[in-house]
């Protein structure tokens, strides 16, 4: 998922074999009812309102998993156990689930529809 303002840079991803989907911000900033947010959304993070193109990942229903990464993301460990825990059944993914680092005494649900990992920014 790429915002139209970054379209010129996205050819690199296409050359690597990725499917690049160009998407605009999923809302018009003028539709934001809260005045403070409407006037300051573009300074709220590195990309402002463009951050919300990530929401389009939830519409990728023809894919078993969609991984959302920011340009400044750094993957420190393989994602295999996480992805296996999502797409495999509870029994098939038992060993992968055991290797996932969970906080405290949390237990995973039988079916995982989404998983959020720590953001160290």
C-alpha positions as YAML, in Angstrom:
chain: A
units: angstrom
residues:
- id: 1
  name: UNK
  ca: [0.00, 0.00, 0.00]
- id: 2
  name: UNK
  ca: [1.52, 3.25, -1.14]
- id: 3
  name: UNK
  ca: [0.19, 6.80, -0.97]
- id: 4
  name: UNK
  ca: [0.06, 8.57, -4.37]
- id: 5
  name: UNK
  ca: [2.72, 11.03, -3.20]
- id: 6
  name: UNK
  ca: [5.19, 8.11, -3.00]
- id: 7
  name: UNK
  ca: [4.17, 6.45, -6.27]
- id: 8
  name: UNK
  ca: [7.41, 7.45, -8.02]
- id: 9
  name: UNK
  ca: [9.43, 5.54, -5.40]
- id: 10
  name: UNK
  ca: [7.29, 2.40, -5.47]
- id: 11
  name: UNK
  ca: [8.77, 0.98, -8.67]
- id: 12
  name: UNK
  ca: [11.56, -0.52, -6.58]
- id: 13
  name: UNK
  ca: [9.03, -2.69, -4.76]
- id: 14
  name: UNK
  ca: [7.48, -3.75, -8.08]
- id: 15
  name: UNK
  ca: [10.91, -4.79, -9.38]
- id: 16
  name: UNK
  ca: [11.33, -6.99, -6.29]
- id: 17
  name: UNK
  ca: [8.09, -8.79, -7.15]
- id: 18
  name: UNK
  ca: [5.71, -7.04, -4.76]
- id: 19
  name: UNK
  ca: [2.26, -5.93, -5.86]
- id: 20
  name: UNK
  ca: [2.05, -2.20, -5.24]
- id: 21
  name: UNK
  ca: [-1.40, -0.81, -4.50]
- id: 22
  name: UNK
  ca: [-1.70, 2.96, -4.75]
- id: 23
  name: UNK
  ca: [-4.25, 4.28, -2.24]
- id: 24
  name: UNK
  ca: [-5.16, 7.75, -1.09]
- id: 25
  name: UNK
  ca: [-5.95, 8.64, 2.51]
- id: 26
  name: UNK
  ca: [-9.26, 6.86, 3.32]
- id: 27
  name: UNK
  ca: [-10.95, 10.08, 4.44]
- id: 28
  name: UNK
  ca: [-11.04, 13.77, 3.66]
- id: 29
  name: UNK
  ca: [-9.35, 15.74, 6.44]
- id: 30
  name: UNK
  ca: [-12.12, 18.32, 6.22]
- id: 31
  name: UNK
  ca: [-14.58, 15.65, 7.39]
- id: 32
  name: UNK
  ca: [-12.83, 15.36, 10.78]
- id: 33
  name: UNK
  ca: [-15.25, 16.86, 13.29]
- id: 34
  name: UNK
  ca: [-12.75, 17.62, 16.05]
- id: 35
  name: UNK
  ca: [-11.21, 20.99, 15.19]
- id: 36
  name: UNK
  ca: [-7.88, 20.36, 16.96]
- id: 37
  name: UNK
  ca: [-7.34, 17.01, 15.22]
- id: 38
  name: UNK
  ca: [-8.47, 18.35, 11.84]
- id: 39
  name: UNK
  ca: [-5.98, 21.24, 12.06]
- id: 40
  name: UNK
  ca: [-3.09, 19.20, 13.49]
- id: 41
  name: UNK
  ca: [-3.39, 15.73, 11.99]
- id: 42
  name: UNK
  ca: [-0.54, 16.27, 9.56]
- id: 43
  name: UNK
  ca: [1.83, 17.07, 12.41]
- id: 44
  name: UNK
  ca: [0.64, 14.20, 14.60]
- id: 45
  name: UNK
  ca: [3.15, 11.69, 13.20]
- id: 46
  name: UNK
  ca: [5.76, 11.43, 10.51]
- id: 47
  name: UNK
  ca: [3.19, 10.99, 7.75]
- id: 48
  name: UNK
  ca: [0.15, 12.69, 9.26]
- id: 49
  name: UNK
  ca: [-3.14, 11.66, 7.70]
- id: 50
  name: UNK
  ca: [-1.27, 9.43, 5.23]
- id: 51
  name: UNK
  ca: [-0.63, 7.01, 8.13]
- id: 52
  name: UNK
  ca: [-4.21, 5.84, 7.74]
- id: 53
  name: UNK
  ca: [-3.64, 4.13, 4.39]
- id: 54
  name: UNK
  ca: [-2.62, 1.17, 6.58]
- id: 55
  name: UNK
  ca: [-6.32, 0.60, 7.20]
- id: 56
  name: UNK
  ca: [-6.63, -0.68, 3.63]
- id: 57
  name: UNK
  ca: [-4.71, -3.77, 4.74]
- id: 58
  name: UNK
  ca: [-7.89, -4.96, 6.45]
- id: 59
  name: UNK
  ca: [-9.57, -5.04, 3.03]
- id: 60
  name: UNK
  ca: [-7.02, -7.52, 1.64]
- id: 61
  name: UNK
  ca: [-9.36, -10.44, 2.29]
- id: 62
  name: UNK
  ca: [-7.91, -12.62, -0.49]
- id: 63
  name: UNK
  ca: [-4.69, -13.02, 1.48]
- id: 64
  name: UNK
  ca: [-4.32, -15.16, 4.61]
- id: 65
  name: UNK
  ca: [-2.00, -12.60, 6.26]
- id: 66
  name: UNK
  ca: [-1.21, -8.94, 5.67]
- id: 67
  name: UNK
  ca: [1.89, -7.57, 7.37]
- id: 68
  name: UNK
  ca: [1.93, -3.82, 7.90]
- id: 69
  name: UNK
  ca: [5.38, -2.28, 8.14]
- id: 70
  name: UNK
  ca: [6.41, 1.34, 8.20]
- id: 71
  name: UNK
  ca: [9.44, 2.44, 6.22]
- id: 72
  name: UNK
  ca: [11.35, 2.80, 9.47]
- id: 73
  name: UNK
  ca: [10.50, -0.72, 10.66]
- id: 74
  name: UNK
  ca: [13.25, -3.12, 11.59]
- id: 75
  name: UNK
  ca: [12.43, -6.82, 11.87]
- id: 76
  name: UNK
  ca: [14.70, -8.37, 14.47]
- id: 77
  name: UNK
  ca: [13.39, -11.95, 14.42]
- id: 78
  name: UNK
  ca: [11.71, -14.18, 11.83]
- id: 79
  name: UNK
  ca: [7.93, -13.81, 11.57]
- id: 80
  name: UNK
  ca: [7.35, -17.50, 10.81]
- id: 81
  name: UNK
  ca: [5.93, -18.46, 14.22]
- id: 82
  name: UNK
  ca: [3.63, -15.46, 14.23]
- id: 83
  name: UNK
  ca: [2.31, -16.15, 10.73]
- id: 84
  name: UNK
  ca: [1.99, -19.90, 11.39]
- id: 85
  name: UNK
  ca: [-0.01, -19.11, 14.52]
- id: 86
  name: UNK
  ca: [-2.45, -17.12, 12.42]
- id: 87
  name: UNK
  ca: [-2.90, -19.32, 9.35]
- id: 88
  name: UNK
  ca: [-2.53, -22.83, 10.78]
- id: 89
  name: UNK
  ca: [-5.10, -24.51, 12.95]
- id: 90
  name: UNK
  ca: [-4.74, -24.60, 16.72]
- id: 91
  name: UNK
  ca: [-3.19, -28.09, 16.77]
- id: 92
  name: UNK
  ca: [-0.93, -27.59, 13.73]
- id: 93
  name: UNK
  ca: [0.44, -24.33, 15.13]
- id: 94
  name: UNK
  ca: [0.94, -25.57, 18.70]
- id: 95
  name: UNK
  ca: [4.75, -25.48, 18.61]
- id: 96
  name: UNK
  ca: [4.82, -22.09, 16.86]
- id: 97
  name: UNK
  ca: [2.42, -20.67, 19.46]
- id: 98
  name: UNK
  ca: [4.70, -21.85, 22.28]
- id: 99
  name: UNK
  ca: [7.59, -19.86, 20.82]
- id: 100
  name: UNK
  ca: [5.71, -16.55, 20.61]
- id: 101
  name: UNK
  ca: [6.87, -14.06, 23.24]
- id: 102
  name: UNK
  ca: [3.75, -13.04, 25.17]
- id: 103
  name: UNK
  ca: [3.58, -10.50, 27.96]
- id: 104
  name: UNK
  ca: [2.79, -11.89, 31.40]
- id: 105
  name: UNK
  ca: [0.39, -14.83, 31.69]
- id: 106
  name: UNK
  ca: [-1.53, -14.05, 28.53]
- id: 107
  name: UNK
  ca: [-2.94, -16.91, 26.50]
- id: 108
  name: UNK
  ca: [-3.64, -16.85, 22.81]
- id: 109
  name: UNK
  ca: [-7.21, -17.38, 21.62]
- id: 110
  name: UNK
  ca: [-7.97, -20.51, 19.60]
- id: 111
  name: UNK
  ca: [-8.36, -18.43, 16.44]
- id: 112
  name: UNK
  ca: [-6.16, -15.42, 15.79]
- id: 113
  name: UNK
  ca: [-7.60, -12.82, 13.42]
- id: 114
  name: UNK
  ca: [-5.07, -10.07, 14.11]
- id: 115
  name: UNK
  ca: [-1.84, -9.68, 16.02]
- id: 116
  name: UNK
  ca: [-0.15, -6.47, 17.08]
- id: 117
  name: UNK
  ca: [3.53, -6.51, 17.96]
- id: 118
  name: UNK
  ca: [5.46, -3.94, 19.91]
- id: 119
  name: UNK
  ca: [6.36, -0.67, 18.22]
- id: 120
  name: UNK
  ca: [9.66, 0.67, 19.53]
- id: 121
  name: UNK
  ca: [9.47, 4.14, 17.96]
...
